[in-house]
Short mmCIF file of C-alpha atoms in Angstrom, two decimals:
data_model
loop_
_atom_site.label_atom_id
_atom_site.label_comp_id
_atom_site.label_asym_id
_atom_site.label_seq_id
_atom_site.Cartn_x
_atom_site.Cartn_y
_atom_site.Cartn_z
CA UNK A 1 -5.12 -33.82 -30.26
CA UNK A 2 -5.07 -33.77 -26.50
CA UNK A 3 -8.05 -34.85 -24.13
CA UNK A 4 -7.72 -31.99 -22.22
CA UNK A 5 -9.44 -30.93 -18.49
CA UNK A 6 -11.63 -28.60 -18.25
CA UNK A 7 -10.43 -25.34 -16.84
CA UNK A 8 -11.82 -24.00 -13.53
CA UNK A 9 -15.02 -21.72 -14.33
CA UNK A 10 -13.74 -19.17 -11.76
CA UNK A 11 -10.82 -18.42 -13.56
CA UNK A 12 -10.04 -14.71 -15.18
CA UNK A 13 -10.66 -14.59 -18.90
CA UNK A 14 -7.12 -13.94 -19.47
CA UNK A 15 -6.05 -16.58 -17.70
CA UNK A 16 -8.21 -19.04 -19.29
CA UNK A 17 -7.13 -17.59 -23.21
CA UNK A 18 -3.88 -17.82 -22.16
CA UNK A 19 -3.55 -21.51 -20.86
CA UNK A 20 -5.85 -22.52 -24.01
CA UNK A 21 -3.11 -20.84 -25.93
CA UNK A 22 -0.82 -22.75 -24.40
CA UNK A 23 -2.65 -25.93 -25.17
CA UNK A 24 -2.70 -24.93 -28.39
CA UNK A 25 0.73 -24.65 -28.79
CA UNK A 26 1.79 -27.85 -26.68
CA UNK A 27 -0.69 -29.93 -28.99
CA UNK A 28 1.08 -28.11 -32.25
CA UNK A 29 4.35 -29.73 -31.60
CA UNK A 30 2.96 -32.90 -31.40
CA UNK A 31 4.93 -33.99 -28.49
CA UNK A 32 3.72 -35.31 -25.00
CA UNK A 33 4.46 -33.73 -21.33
CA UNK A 34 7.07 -36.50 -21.28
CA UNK A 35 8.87 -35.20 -24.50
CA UNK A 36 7.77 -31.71 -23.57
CA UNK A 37 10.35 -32.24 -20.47
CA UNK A 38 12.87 -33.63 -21.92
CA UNK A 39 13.35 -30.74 -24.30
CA UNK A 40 12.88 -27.98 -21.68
CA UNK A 41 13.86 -27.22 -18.63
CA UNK A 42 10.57 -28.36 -17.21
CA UNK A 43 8.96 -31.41 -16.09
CA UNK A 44 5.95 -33.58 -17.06
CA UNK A 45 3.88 -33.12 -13.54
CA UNK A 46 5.10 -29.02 -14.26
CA UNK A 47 4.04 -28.81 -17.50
CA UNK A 48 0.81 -30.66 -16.20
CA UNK A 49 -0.02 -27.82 -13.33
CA UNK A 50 0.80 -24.95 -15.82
CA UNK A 51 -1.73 -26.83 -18.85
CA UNK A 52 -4.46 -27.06 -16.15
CA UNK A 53 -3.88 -23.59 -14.83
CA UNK A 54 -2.92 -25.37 -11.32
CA UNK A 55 0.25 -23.13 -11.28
CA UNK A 56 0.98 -20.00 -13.63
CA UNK A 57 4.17 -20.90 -15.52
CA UNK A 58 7.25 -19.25 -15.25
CA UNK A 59 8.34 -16.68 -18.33
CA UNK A 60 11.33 -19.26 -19.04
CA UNK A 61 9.02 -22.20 -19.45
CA UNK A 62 6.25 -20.11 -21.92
CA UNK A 63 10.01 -19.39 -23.74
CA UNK A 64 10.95 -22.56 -23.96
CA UNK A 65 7.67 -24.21 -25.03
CA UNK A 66 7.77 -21.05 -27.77
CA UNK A 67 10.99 -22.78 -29.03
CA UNK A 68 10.42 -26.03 -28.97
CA UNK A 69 7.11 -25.44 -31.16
CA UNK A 70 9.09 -22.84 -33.56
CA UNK A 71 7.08 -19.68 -32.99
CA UNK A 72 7.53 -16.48 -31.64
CA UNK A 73 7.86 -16.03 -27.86
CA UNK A 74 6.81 -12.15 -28.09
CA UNK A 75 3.27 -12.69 -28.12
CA UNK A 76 3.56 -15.48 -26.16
CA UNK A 77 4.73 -13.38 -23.31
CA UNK A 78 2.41 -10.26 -23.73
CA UNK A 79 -0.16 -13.06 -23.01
CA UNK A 80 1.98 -14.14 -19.92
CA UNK A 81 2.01 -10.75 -18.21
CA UNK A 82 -1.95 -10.27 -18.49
CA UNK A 83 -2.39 -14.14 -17.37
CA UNK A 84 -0.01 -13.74 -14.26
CA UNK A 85 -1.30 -10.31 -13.27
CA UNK A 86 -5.07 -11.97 -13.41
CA UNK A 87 -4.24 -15.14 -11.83
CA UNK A 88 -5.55 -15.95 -8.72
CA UNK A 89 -3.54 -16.67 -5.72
CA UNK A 90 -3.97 -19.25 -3.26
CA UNK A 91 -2.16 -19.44 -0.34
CA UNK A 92 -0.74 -22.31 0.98
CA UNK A 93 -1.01 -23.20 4.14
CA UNK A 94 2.21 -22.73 6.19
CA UNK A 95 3.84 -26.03 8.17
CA UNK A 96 3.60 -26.08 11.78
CA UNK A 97 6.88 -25.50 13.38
CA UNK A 98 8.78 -28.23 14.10
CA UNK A 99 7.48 -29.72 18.31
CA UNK A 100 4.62 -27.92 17.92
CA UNK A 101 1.84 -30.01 18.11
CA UNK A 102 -2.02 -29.06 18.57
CA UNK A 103 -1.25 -25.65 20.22
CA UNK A 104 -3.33 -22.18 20.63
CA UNK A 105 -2.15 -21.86 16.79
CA UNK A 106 -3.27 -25.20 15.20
CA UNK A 107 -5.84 -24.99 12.69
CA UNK A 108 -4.82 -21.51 11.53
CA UNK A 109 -2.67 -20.96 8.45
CA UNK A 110 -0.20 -18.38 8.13
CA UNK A 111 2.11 -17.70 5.40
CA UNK A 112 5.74 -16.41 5.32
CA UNK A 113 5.84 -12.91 7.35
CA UNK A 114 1.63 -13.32 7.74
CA UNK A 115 1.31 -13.22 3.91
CA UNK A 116 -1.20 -15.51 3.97
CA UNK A 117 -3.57 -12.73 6.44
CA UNK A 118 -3.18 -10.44 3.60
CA UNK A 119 -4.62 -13.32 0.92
CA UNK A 120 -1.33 -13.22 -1.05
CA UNK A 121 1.59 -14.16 -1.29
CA UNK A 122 5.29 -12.51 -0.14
CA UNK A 123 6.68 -12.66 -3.15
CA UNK A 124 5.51 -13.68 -6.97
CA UNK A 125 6.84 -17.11 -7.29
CA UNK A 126 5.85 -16.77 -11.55
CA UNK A 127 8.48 -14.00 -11.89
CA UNK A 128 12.46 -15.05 -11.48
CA UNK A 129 14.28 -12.98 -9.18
CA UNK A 130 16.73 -10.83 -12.08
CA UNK A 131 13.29 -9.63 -13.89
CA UNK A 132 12.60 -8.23 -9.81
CA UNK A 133 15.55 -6.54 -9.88
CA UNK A 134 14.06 -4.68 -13.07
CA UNK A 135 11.24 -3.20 -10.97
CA UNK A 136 12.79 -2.92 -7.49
CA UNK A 137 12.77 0.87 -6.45
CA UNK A 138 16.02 2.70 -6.62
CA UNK A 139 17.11 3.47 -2.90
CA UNK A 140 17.08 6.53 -1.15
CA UNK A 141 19.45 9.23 -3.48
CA UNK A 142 22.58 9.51 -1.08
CA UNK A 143 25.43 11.86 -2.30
CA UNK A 144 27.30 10.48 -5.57
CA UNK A 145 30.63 9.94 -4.03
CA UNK A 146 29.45 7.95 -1.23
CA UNK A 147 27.57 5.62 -3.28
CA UNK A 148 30.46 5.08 -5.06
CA UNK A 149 32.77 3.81 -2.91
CA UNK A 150 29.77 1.64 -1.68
CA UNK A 151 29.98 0.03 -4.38
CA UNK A 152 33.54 0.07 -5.27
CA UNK A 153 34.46 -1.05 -2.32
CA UNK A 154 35.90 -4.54 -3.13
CA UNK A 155 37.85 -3.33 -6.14
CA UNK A 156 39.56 -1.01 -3.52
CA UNK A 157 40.55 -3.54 -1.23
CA UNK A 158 41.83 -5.50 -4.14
CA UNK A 159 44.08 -2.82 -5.43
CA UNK A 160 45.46 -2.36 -2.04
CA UNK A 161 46.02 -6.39 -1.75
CA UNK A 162 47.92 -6.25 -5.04
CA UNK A 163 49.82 -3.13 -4.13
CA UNK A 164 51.20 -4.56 -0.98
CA UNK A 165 51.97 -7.57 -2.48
CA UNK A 166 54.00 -5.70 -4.97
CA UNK A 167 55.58 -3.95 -2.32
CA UNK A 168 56.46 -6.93 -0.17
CA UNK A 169 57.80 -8.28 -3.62
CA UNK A 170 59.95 -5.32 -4.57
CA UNK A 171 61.51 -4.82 -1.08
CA UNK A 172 62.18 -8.61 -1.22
CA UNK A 173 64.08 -8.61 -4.78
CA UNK A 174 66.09 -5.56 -3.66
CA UNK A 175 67.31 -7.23 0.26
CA UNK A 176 68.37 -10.81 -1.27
CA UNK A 177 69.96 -9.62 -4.34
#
């Protein structure tokens, strides 16, 4: 249906099955990266970089193009996680800081925290920050009771806001009546 552009020989196999896939399924609903915005979350020039395998997509937006063409996201997003573990990363280069102009540093690029020395990035920018909080290690095992008032904490403080309030209440009903 679409004329579409060629993908990048060097890409990984399951990168390139995946975003024909995905062409595939944008074509089936018949719609075009215009209407494909409108209906998603996403816009045209996004839906443009994820079709040409510019940019992985995010989870959300496979999810959403899923719905909009009426099939099942499963598979959809078993194909994601091989795609984004394959794709390759390019860093970008960082933005001089702000009155520097021409220094010792010019003409290198750095990322975020020297990311960029390490050829990747800090963080995935294809993966939303809750599905991180899947895989983030748990901490350091500190004794049970101390990790519990870590985190109940605020919910203390609250109940002794609301008991001194009912205090200051009581002792005021009792010395004006």
């Amino acid at each position: 249906m679409s004329a579409w552009q060629p993908l990048p020989a060097d890409l990984p196999p399951e990168v390139g099955h995946f975003v024909e896939q995905l062409r595939l399924l944008k074509d089936r609903t018949g719609l075009s990266l215009v209407a494909l915005g409108e209906r998603t979350a996403y816009s045209k020039s996004s839906w443009h970089r994820y079709l040409n395998a510019t940019q992985p997509p995010p989870r959300q937006a496979v999810v959403a193009l899923c719905r909009v063409a009426g099939t099942d996201a499963e598979r959809f997003c078993v194909r994601w996680e091989l795609a984004v573990r394959a794709w390759p990363r390019t860093v970008a280069p960082a933005a001089a800081p702000a009155g520097v102009a021409g220094g010792a540093g010019a003409g290198t690029s750095a990322g975020v925290n020297g990311a960029a020395d390490e050829g990747g990035y800090e963080d995935d920018p294809t993966v939303p920050w809750w599905d991180l909080l899947a895989e983030a290690p748990e901490p350091a095992s500190a004794p049970a009771r101390a990790s519990w008032a870590a985190s109940h904490r605020l919910l203390l403080y609250a109940l002794v806001l609301v008991l001194v309030l009912l205090l200051t209440a009581v002792i005021g009903a009792v010395t004006l009546a």
